[in-house]
XYZ file of C-alpha atoms in Angstrom:
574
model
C 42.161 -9.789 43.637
C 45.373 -8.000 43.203
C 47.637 -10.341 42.224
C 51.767 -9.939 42.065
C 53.025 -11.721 39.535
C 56.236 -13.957 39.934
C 58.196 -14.599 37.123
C 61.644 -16.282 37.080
C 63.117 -16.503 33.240
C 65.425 -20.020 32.955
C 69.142 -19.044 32.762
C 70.653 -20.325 29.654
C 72.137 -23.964 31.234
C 68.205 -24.541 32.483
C 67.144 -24.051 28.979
C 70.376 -26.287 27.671
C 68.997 -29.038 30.275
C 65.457 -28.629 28.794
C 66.439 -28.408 25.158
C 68.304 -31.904 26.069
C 65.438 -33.413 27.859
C 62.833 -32.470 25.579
C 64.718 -33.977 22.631
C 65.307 -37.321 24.220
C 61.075 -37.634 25.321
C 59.744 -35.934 22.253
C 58.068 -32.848 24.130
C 58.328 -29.335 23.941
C 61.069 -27.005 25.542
C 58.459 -25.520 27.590
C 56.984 -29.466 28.972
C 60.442 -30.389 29.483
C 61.334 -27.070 32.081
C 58.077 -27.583 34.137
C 59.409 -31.574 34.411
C 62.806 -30.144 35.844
C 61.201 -28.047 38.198
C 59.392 -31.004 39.291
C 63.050 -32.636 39.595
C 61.969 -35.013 36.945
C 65.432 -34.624 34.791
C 66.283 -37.681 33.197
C 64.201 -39.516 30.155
C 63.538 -42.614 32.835
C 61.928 -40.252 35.841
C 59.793 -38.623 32.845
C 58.365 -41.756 31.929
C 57.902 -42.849 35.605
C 56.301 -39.440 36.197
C 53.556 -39.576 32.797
C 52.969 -43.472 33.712
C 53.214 -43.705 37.614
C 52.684 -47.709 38.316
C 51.239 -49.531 41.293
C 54.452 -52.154 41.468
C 56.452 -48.824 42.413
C 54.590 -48.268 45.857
C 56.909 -48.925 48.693
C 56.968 -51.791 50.673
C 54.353 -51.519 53.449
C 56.418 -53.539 56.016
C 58.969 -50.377 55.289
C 56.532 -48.024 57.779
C 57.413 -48.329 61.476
C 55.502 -50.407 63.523
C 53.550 -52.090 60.447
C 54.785 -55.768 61.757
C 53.242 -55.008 64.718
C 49.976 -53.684 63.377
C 49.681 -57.023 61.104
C 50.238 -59.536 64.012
C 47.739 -58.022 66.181
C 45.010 -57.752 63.799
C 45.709 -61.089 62.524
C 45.885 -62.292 65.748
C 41.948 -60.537 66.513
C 40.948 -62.483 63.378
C 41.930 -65.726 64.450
C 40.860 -65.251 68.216
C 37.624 -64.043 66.639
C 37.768 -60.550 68.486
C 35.642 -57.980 67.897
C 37.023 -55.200 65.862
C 36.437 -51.787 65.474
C 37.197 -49.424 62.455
C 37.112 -45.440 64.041
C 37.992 -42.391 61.948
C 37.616 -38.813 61.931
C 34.336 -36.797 60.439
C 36.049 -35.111 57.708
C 36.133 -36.854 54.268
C 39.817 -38.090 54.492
C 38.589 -39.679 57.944
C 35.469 -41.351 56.623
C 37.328 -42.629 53.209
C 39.879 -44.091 54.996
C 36.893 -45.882 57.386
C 35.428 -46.914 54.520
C 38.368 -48.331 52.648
C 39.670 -50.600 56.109
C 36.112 -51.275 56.569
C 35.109 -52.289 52.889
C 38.410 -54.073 52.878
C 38.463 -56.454 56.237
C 34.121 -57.071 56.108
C 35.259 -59.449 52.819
C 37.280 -61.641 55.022
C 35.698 -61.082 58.902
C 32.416 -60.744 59.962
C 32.995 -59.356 63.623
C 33.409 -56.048 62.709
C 31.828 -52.520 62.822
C 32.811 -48.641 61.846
C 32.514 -45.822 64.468
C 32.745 -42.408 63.607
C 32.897 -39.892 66.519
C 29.836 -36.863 66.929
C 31.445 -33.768 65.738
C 29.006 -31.659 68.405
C 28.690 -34.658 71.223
C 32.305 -35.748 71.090
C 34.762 -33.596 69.618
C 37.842 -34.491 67.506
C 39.627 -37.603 67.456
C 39.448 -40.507 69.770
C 36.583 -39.937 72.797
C 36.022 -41.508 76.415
C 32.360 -41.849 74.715
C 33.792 -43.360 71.574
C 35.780 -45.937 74.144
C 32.792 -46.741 76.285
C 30.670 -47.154 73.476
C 33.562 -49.943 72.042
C 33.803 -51.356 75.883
C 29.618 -52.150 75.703
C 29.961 -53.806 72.336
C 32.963 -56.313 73.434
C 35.306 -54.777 71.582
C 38.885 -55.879 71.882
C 40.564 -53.777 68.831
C 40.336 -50.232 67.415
C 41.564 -49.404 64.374
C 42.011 -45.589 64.216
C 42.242 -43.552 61.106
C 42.843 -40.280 60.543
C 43.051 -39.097 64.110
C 44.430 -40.828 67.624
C 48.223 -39.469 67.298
C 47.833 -37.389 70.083
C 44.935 -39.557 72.137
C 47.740 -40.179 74.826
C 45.000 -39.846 77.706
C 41.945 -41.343 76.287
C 44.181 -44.575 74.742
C 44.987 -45.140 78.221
C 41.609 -45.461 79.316
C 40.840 -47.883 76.527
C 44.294 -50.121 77.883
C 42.652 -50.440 81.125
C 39.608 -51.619 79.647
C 41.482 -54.110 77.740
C 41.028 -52.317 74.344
C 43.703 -52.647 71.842
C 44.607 -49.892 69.356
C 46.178 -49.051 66.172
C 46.946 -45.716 65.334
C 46.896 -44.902 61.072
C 47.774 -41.538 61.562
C 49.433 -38.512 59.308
C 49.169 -35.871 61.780
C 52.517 -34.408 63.466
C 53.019 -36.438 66.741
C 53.668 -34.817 70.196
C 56.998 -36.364 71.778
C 54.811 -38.623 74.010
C 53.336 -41.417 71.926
C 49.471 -42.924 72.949
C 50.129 -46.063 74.569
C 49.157 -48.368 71.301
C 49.973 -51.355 70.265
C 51.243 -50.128 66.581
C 51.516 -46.226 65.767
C 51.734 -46.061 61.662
C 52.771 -42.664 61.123
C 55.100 -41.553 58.462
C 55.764 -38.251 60.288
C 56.750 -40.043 63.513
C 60.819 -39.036 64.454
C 62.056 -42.312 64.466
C 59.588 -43.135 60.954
C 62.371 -44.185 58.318
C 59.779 -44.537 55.579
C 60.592 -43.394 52.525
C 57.428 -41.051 51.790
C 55.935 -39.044 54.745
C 53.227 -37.429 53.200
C 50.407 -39.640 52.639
C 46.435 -38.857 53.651
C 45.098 -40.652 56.414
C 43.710 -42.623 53.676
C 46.448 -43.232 52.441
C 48.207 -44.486 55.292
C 45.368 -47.432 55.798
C 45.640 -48.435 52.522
C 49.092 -49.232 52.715
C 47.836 -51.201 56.216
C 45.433 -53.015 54.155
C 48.426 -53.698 51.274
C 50.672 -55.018 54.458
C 47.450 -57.044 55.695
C 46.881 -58.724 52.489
C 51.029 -59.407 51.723
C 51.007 -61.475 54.761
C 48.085 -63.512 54.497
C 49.071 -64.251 50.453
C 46.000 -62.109 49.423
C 46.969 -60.824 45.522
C 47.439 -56.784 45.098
C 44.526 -57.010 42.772
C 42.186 -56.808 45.895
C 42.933 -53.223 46.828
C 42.383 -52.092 43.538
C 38.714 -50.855 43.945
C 40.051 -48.844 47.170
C 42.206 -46.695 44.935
C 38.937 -44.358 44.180
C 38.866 -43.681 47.870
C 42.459 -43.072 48.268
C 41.784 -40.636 45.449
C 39.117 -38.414 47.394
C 41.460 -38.509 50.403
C 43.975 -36.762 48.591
C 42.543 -34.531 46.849
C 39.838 -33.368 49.820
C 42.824 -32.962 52.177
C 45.113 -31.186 50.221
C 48.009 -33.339 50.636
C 51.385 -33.238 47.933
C 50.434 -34.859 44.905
C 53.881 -35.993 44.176
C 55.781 -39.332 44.996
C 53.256 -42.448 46.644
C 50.708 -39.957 46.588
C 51.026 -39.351 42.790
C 50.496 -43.052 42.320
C 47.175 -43.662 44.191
C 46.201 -40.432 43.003
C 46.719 -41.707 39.249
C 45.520 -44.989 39.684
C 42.489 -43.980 42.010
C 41.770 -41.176 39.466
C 41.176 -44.052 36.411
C 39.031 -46.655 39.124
C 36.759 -43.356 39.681
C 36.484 -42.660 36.458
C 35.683 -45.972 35.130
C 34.578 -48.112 37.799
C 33.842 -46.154 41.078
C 32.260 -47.910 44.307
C 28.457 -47.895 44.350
C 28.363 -44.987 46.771
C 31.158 -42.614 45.465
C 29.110 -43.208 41.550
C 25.857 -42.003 43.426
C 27.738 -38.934 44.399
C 29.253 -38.092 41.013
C 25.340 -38.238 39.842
C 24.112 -36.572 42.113
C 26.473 -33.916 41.848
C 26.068 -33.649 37.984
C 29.525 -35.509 37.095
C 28.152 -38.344 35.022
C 29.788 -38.751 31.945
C 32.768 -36.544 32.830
C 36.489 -37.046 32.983
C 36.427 -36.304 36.815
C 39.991 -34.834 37.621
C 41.106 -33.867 41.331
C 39.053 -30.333 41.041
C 35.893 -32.194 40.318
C 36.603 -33.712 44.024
C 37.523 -30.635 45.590
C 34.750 -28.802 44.761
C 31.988 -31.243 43.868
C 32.208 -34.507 45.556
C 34.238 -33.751 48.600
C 32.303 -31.409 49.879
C 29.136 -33.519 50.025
C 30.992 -35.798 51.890
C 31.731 -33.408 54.010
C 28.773 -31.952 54.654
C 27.198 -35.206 56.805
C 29.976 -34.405 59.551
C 29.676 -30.807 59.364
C 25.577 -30.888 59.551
C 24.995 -34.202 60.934
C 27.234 -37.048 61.981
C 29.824 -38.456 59.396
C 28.809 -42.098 59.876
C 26.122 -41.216 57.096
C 29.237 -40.156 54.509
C 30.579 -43.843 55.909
C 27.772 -46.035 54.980
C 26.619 -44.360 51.665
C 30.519 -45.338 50.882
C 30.096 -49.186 51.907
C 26.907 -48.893 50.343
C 26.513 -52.188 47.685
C 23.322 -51.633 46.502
C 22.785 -48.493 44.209
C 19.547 -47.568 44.897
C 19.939 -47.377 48.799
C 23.032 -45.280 48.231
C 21.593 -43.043 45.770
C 18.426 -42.223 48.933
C 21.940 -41.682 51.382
C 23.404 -39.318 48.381
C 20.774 -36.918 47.845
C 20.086 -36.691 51.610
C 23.899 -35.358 51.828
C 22.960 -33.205 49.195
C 20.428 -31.378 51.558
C 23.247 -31.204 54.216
C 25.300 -29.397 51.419
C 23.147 -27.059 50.164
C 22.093 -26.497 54.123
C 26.137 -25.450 54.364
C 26.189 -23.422 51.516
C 23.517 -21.258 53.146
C 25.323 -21.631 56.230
C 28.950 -20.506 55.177
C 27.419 -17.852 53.103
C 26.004 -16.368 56.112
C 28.496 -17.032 58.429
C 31.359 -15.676 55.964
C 29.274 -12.120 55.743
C 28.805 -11.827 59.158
C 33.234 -12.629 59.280
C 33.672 -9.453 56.665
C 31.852 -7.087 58.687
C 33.944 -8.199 61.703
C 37.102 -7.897 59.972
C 36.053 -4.588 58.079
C 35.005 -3.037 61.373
C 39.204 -3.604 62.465
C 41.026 -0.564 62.118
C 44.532 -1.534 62.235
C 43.467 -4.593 59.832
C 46.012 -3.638 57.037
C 48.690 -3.869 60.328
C 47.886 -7.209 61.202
C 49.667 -10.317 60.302
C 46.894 -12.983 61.034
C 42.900 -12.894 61.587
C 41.625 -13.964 64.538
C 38.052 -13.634 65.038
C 35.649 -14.999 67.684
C 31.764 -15.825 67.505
C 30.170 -18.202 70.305
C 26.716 -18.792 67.985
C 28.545 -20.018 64.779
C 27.914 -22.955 63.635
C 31.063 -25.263 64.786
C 30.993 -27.441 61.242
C 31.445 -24.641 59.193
C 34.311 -22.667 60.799
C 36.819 -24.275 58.852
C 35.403 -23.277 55.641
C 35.165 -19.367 56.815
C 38.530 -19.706 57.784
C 39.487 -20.832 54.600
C 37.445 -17.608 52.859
C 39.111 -15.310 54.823
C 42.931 -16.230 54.009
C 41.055 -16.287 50.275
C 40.146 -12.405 50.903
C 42.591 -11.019 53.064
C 45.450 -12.914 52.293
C 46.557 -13.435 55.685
C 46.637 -16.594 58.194
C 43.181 -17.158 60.220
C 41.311 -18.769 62.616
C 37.696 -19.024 63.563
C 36.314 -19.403 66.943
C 33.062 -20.705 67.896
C 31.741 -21.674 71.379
C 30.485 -25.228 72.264
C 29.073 -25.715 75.426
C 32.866 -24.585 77.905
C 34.647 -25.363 74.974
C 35.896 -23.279 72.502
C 36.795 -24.632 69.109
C 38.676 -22.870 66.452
C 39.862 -24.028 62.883
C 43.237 -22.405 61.394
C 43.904 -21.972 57.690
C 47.205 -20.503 55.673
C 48.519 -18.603 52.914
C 50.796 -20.272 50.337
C 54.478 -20.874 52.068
C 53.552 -20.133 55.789
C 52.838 -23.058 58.511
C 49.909 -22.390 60.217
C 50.118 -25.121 62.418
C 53.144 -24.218 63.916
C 51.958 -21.063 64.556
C 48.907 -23.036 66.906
C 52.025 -25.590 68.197
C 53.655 -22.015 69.877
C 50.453 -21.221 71.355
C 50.102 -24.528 72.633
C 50.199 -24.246 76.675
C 46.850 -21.957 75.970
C 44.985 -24.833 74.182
C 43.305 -27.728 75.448
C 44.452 -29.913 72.540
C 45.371 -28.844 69.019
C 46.954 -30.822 65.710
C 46.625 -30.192 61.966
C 49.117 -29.843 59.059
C 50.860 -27.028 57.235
C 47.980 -25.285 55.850
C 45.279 -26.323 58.167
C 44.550 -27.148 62.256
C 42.147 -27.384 64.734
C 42.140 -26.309 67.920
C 40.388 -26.097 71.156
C 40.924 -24.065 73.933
C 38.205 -22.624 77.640
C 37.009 -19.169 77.138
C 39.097 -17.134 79.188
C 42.127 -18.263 77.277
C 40.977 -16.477 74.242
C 42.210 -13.012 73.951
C 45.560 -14.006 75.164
C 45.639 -16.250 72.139
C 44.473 -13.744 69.969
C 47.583 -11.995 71.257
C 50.113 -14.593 70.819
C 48.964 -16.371 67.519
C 49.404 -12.325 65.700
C 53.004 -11.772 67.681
C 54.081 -15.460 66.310
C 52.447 -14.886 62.617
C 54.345 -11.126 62.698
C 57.656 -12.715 63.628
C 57.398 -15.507 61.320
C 55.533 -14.440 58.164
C 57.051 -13.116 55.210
C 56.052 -10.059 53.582
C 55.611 -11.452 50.004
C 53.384 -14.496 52.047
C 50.885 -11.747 52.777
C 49.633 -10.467 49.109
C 48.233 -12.400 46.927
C 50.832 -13.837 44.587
C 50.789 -15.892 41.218
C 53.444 -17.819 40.249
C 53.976 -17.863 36.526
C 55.892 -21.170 35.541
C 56.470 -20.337 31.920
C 55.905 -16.910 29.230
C 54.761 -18.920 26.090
C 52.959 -17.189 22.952
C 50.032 -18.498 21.613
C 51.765 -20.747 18.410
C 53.190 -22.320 21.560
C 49.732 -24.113 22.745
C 49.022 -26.903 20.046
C 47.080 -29.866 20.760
C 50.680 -31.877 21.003
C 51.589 -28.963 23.993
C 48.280 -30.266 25.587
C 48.414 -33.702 24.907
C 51.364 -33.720 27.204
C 50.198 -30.959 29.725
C 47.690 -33.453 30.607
C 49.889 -36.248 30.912
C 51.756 -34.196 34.218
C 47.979 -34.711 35.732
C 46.684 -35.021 38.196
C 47.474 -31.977 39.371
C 47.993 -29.941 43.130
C 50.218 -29.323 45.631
C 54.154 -29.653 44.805
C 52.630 -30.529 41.422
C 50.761 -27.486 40.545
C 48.461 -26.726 37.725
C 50.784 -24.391 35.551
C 50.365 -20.917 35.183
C 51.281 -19.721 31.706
C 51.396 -15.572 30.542
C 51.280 -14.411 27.452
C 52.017 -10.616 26.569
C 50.147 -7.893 24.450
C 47.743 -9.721 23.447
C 43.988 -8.009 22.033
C 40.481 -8.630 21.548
C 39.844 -9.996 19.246
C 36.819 -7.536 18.187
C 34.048 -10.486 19.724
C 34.890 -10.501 22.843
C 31.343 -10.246 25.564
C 29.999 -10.178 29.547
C 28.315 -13.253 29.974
C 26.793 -14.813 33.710
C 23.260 -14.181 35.341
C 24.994 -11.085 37.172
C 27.274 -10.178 33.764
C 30.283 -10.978 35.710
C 32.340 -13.012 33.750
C 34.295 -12.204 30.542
C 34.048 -14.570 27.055
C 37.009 -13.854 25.109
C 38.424 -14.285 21.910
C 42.104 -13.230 21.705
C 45.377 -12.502 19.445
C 48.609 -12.815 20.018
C 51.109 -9.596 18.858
C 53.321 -12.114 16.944
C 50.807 -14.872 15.259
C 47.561 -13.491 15.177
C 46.276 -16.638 16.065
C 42.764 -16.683 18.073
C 42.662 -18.265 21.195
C 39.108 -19.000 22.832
C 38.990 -17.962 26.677
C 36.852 -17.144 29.858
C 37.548 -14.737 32.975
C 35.720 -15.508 35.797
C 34.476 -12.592 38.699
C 36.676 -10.041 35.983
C 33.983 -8.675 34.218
C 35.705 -5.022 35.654
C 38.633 -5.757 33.129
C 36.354 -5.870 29.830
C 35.790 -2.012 29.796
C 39.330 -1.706 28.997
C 39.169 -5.134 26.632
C 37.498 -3.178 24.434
C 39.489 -0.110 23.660
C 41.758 -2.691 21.577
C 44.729 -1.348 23.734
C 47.176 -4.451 24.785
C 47.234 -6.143 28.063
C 48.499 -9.284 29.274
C 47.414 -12.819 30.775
C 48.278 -15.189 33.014
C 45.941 -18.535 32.796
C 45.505 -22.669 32.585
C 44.856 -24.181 29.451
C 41.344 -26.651 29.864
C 39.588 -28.348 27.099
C 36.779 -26.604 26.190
C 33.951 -28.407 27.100
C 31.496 -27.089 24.908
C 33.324 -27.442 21.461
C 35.006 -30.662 21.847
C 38.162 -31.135 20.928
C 38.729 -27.313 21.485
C 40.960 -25.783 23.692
C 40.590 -22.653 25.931
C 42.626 -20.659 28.094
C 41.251 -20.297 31.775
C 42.511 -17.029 32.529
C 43.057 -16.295 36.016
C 44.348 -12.393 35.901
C 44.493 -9.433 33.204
C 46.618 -6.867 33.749
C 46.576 -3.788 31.709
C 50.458 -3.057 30.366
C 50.637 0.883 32.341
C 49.875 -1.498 35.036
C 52.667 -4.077 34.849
C-alpha cells in the first residue's frame, strides 16, 4: 500500500502544555502530547484515563425511557410472563443476548433467547420471529442490537399483545416502533451523556438499571463485562468515555476469569495463556463468533456463550471453528472473484465508491468483501448479493467518510437500510439496482474528500530510538485498550539503517526481520515488516530510509520490545 504520511509537528504552547503535564504525572513529553490529543489535559483526567473505574459509569436511569423499560420487565416478572431475549446475528447482537439472557435466567425461569435466520428471516425484528414468540405465549421481547427501525413488524407484535423493548444503538428514523421503552442513546430527544455505546453495551446498562431497582449489588454484572468487551471491540465502536470503562474492565474479567464459553473460544483459537488485548478479539475470537450467523444461524454463537459446563462448550467451540475456516475459504474466493470485477472497470481510478453486484454470493460473507475492498482500493463499497426477490448489500468506509449516510440519501430506493458511520446494511428488489449504483457514486463524489480516498497514515509523534525505553512503554500501555478515537499510535523515526542482520522470513519470504539504528544513538531496535518483503532489496544497500510503526512486546524474547513497522519509505521517496 501506498501510504501518505500525515504529520503535524506541536507548535511551541502544545509542547509548553505537554512539558507541564508530563512533569506533574511523571511521563514523558511525548506520553503527555498523545494524552492532550485525547483531551486528557489535566493531572486528574490522566489518572481517570490510565485507571478508568466502574463507580464512574453513568447513571442508567439517565438514558431515556429506562424507567419505563424497568417497570415493564419487572412488572413481566411478577405477573410471571413469558419473556423473550431477541438480538441480531452478528457478534455484538449475540453478546448482548447472551449478557440479558445470562443475566435475568439467575433470577426468572420463564425465559428464552431468539436469534433471527440470517437466510430465512433477514435483519432485525421478523413477522416469523413474532409468530414464533405469539406460539410460545410470549408477552415481552427484549430486543438487542436491532428493532430501531421495526416500526411495521412492532405493530404486528402490539396487536398480538406482545410487548417490546428496544436496546438499540443504531440511528433512528423520525418515526419511532410503537414500544413500550426505546433505549437508544442516539435517539433526538436522548439527553444521555454518552451516545456511543455497542448494542451490548446498551443492555448492560439495562441490566445495571434492572438490578439498581430491585437492590441487586453492582458486583453481579461484573462477569458480563467480558461480553461487553467483545461487543466493542467486534463492532468497532469509540473506545473512549463509557466505552473505555467496560472496555477496561471487560478486558481484565477476559483475561482472568472469562465465561465458560468465551474461555473455550480463546483455546480454541490458540489464546491461552495470552494477555488478550482488543486485536486478539478482532481478529481471533470475534470472528468465530461470527462465523455461526454468517454460515449457520447465530443462536449457536448464543448458547456456546450461556454455556456453564466447559466441556459442552468446548464441542459448540470447535464446531464454530469449522464455520470459520468454511468463511475463510469463502471470503477468499469471493474477494478474488470482487478484484477481477473491479479490475475489469475502466474508469475505476474515476470513481468515488465501489459498487459491485453478484446474485450467487454467499449473503454472510458480503460484509467482509466489502470491508477488503475499501482495504484495497481505498474507496467506500458495497456488496450485493441476491436472496430469493431480495437483494441484500453490506456498505463499508474509509477513515473520515460516513458511509451510512451515503445509503440514508439513497434511501427511497431501498427496502430498509440502517448501520453506523463506517458500516450498513441494506436491502433493496432487483430492478432498483443500477439506479443505486448511480446515486450511491454521485452522493460519495459530492461528499468525499480527496485526501479520504488514498490511503493515509497518521503519524502522532517523530521520536528517535533513545526515546522508546521500557518507562516510554510502561506507560504506552497504560493508554490501552486501544481503537477508535483512541488509536494505537503511530510513531516515525528518520534515517535509520540496517543494522547489517537484517533477513526475509515467512513460508512465501514475505515478511522482513529487522534489526535497526538510529542516525543519532546507534542504538538497535528489534523489528518486523509484514507483506514488505519488496522494501528489503533496498534495506540492504545500507542507504537510509525511514519508519513509521507501533511498539509491541516482543513475544518471543520476553521482556523485549519491538517495533511493528507498518511502512518504509526510502528518503528520495519522502
Amino acid at each position: 500500500m501506498n501510504y501518505k504520511w500525515n504529520y503535524e509537528p506541536p507548535t511551541s504552547e502544545e509542547k509548553a502544555l505537554a512539558e507541564e503535564l508530563a512533569g506533574k504525572i511523571n511521563v514523558s513529553p511525548v506520553i503527555a502530547r498523545l494524552l492532550i490529543e485525547r483531551g486528557v489535559t489535566t493531572p486528574e483526567a490522566a489518572r481517570y484515563f490510565f485507571r478508568p473505574q466502574l463507580h464512574e459509569l453513568h447513571d442508567p436511569f439517565l438514558m431515556k425511557d429506562m424507567d419505563r423499560a424497568v417497570d415493564r420487565l419487572n412488572a413481566a416478572m411478577g405477573r410471571k410472563e413469558r419473556i423473550m431475549v431477541y438480538g441480531d446475528y452478528d457478534v455484538d447482537g449475540c453478546t448482548a443476548v447472551a449478557l440479558v439472557y445470562r443475566y435475568l435466567v439467575q433470577f426468572y425461569s420463564n425465559i428464552e433467547y431468539y436469534i433471527p435466520d440470517r437466510y430465512e428471516e433477514g435483519y432485525g425484528v421478523s413477522v416469523q420471529g413474532v409468530d414464533y414468540a405469539v406460539e410460545q405465549g410470549v408477552k415481552l421481547i427484549i430486543v438487542l442490537d436491532c428493532g430501531i427501525k421495526a416500526v411495521e413488524e412492532i405493530a404486528y407484535a402490539k396487536e398480538k399483545g406482545i410487548d417490546f423493548i428496544i436496546c438499540d444503538h443504531h440511528v433512528p428514523d423520525e418515526v419511532l416502533p410503537p414500544a413500550v421503552a426505546i433505549l437508544n442513546a442516539k435517539r433526538k430527544d436522548s439527553t444521555y451523556p454518552y451516545s456511543e455505546l455497542s448494542g451490548c453495551g446498551v443492555g448492560f446498562k439495562f441490566m445495571q438499571a434492572f438490578a439498581i431497582s430491585n437492590g441487586i449489588n453492582f458486583s453481579t454484572l461484573i462477569p458480563l463485562l467480558d461480553l461487553t468487551a467483545v461487543s466493542i471491540a467486534s463492532d468497532i465502536v469509540p473506545v473512549m468515555g463509557e466505552n473505555r470503562i467496560l472496555a477496561y474492565h471487560g478486558l481484565r474479567q477476559l483475561n482472568n476469569s472469562p465465561s465458560v464459553g468465551l474461555k473455550a473460544v480463546i483455546d480454541v483459537c490458540g489464546l491461552s495463556g495470552k494477555d488478550i488485548n482488543m486485536s486478539d478479539i478482532v481478529f481471533k475470537i470475534g470472528p468465530r463468533i461470527n462465523a455461526s450467523g454468517r454460515m449457520q444461524n447465530g443462536k449457536e454463537s448464543v448458547s456456546l456463550l450461556v454455556e456453564h459446563n466447559y466441556e459442552k462448550a468446548r464441542d459448540i467451540a470447535l464446531q464454530i471453528n469449522l464455520y470459520n475456516d468454511e468463511r475463510k475459504e469463502l471470503d477468499k474466493k469471493m474477494t478474488e472473484e470482487a478484484n477481477l470485477y473491479v479490475d475489469s472497470m475502466p474508469d475505476l481510478k474515476n470513481r468515488s465508491a465501489i459498487v459491485i453486484y453478484n446474485e450467487d454470493w454467499h449473503k454472510g460473507v458480503i460484509g467482509i468483501v466489502a470491508s477488503r475492498l475499501t482495504e484495497i482500493y481505498y474507496r467506500p463499497a458495497v456488496v450485493l448479493t441476491r436472496s430469493g426477490d431480495v437483494v441484500t448489500g453490506s456498505a463499508r468506509s474509509v477513515s473520515g467518510f460516513d458511509v451510512y449516510k451515503a445509503v440514508q440519501a439513497c434511501s427511497d430506493l431501498l427496502s430498509n437500510f440502517g448501520g453506523h458511520t463506517y458500516a450498513a446494511g441494506l436491502s433493496l428488489t432487483v430492478d432498483k439496482v443500477e439506479m443505486f449504483k448511480q446515486r450511491f457514486e454521485e452522493y460519495v463524489s459530492e461528499h468525499i474528500e480527496p485526501e479520504q480516498k488514498r490511503a493515509t497514515l497518521r503519524v502522532n509523534e517523530e521520536i528517535g530510538f533513545k526515546d522508546i525505553g521500557h518507562k516510554f512503554f510502561s506507560d504506552l500501555k497504560r493508554m490501552r485498550p486501544f481503537g477508535p478515537d483512541n488509536e494505537k499510535p503511530l510513531f516515525c523515526t528518520r534515517q535509520v539503517f540496517d543494522y547489517g542482520t537484517s533477513k526475509v522470513v515467512g513460508r512465501e519470504q514475505e515478511h522482513i526481520k529487522l534489526e535497526l539504528i538510529d542516525g543519532t544513538t546507534n542504538r538497535v531496535m528489534n523489528g518486523i515488516a509484514f507483506g514488505q518483503s519488496e522494501r528489503a532489496r533496498y534495506i540492504k544497500t545500507r542507504r537510509s530510509f525511514d519508519i513509521v510503526y507501533t511498539i509491541e512486546d516482543n513475544t518471543h524474547k520476553r521482556g523485549e520490545l519491538q517495533l511493528l513497522i507498518v511502512d518504509i519509505k526510502a528518503r528520495e521517496e519522502m
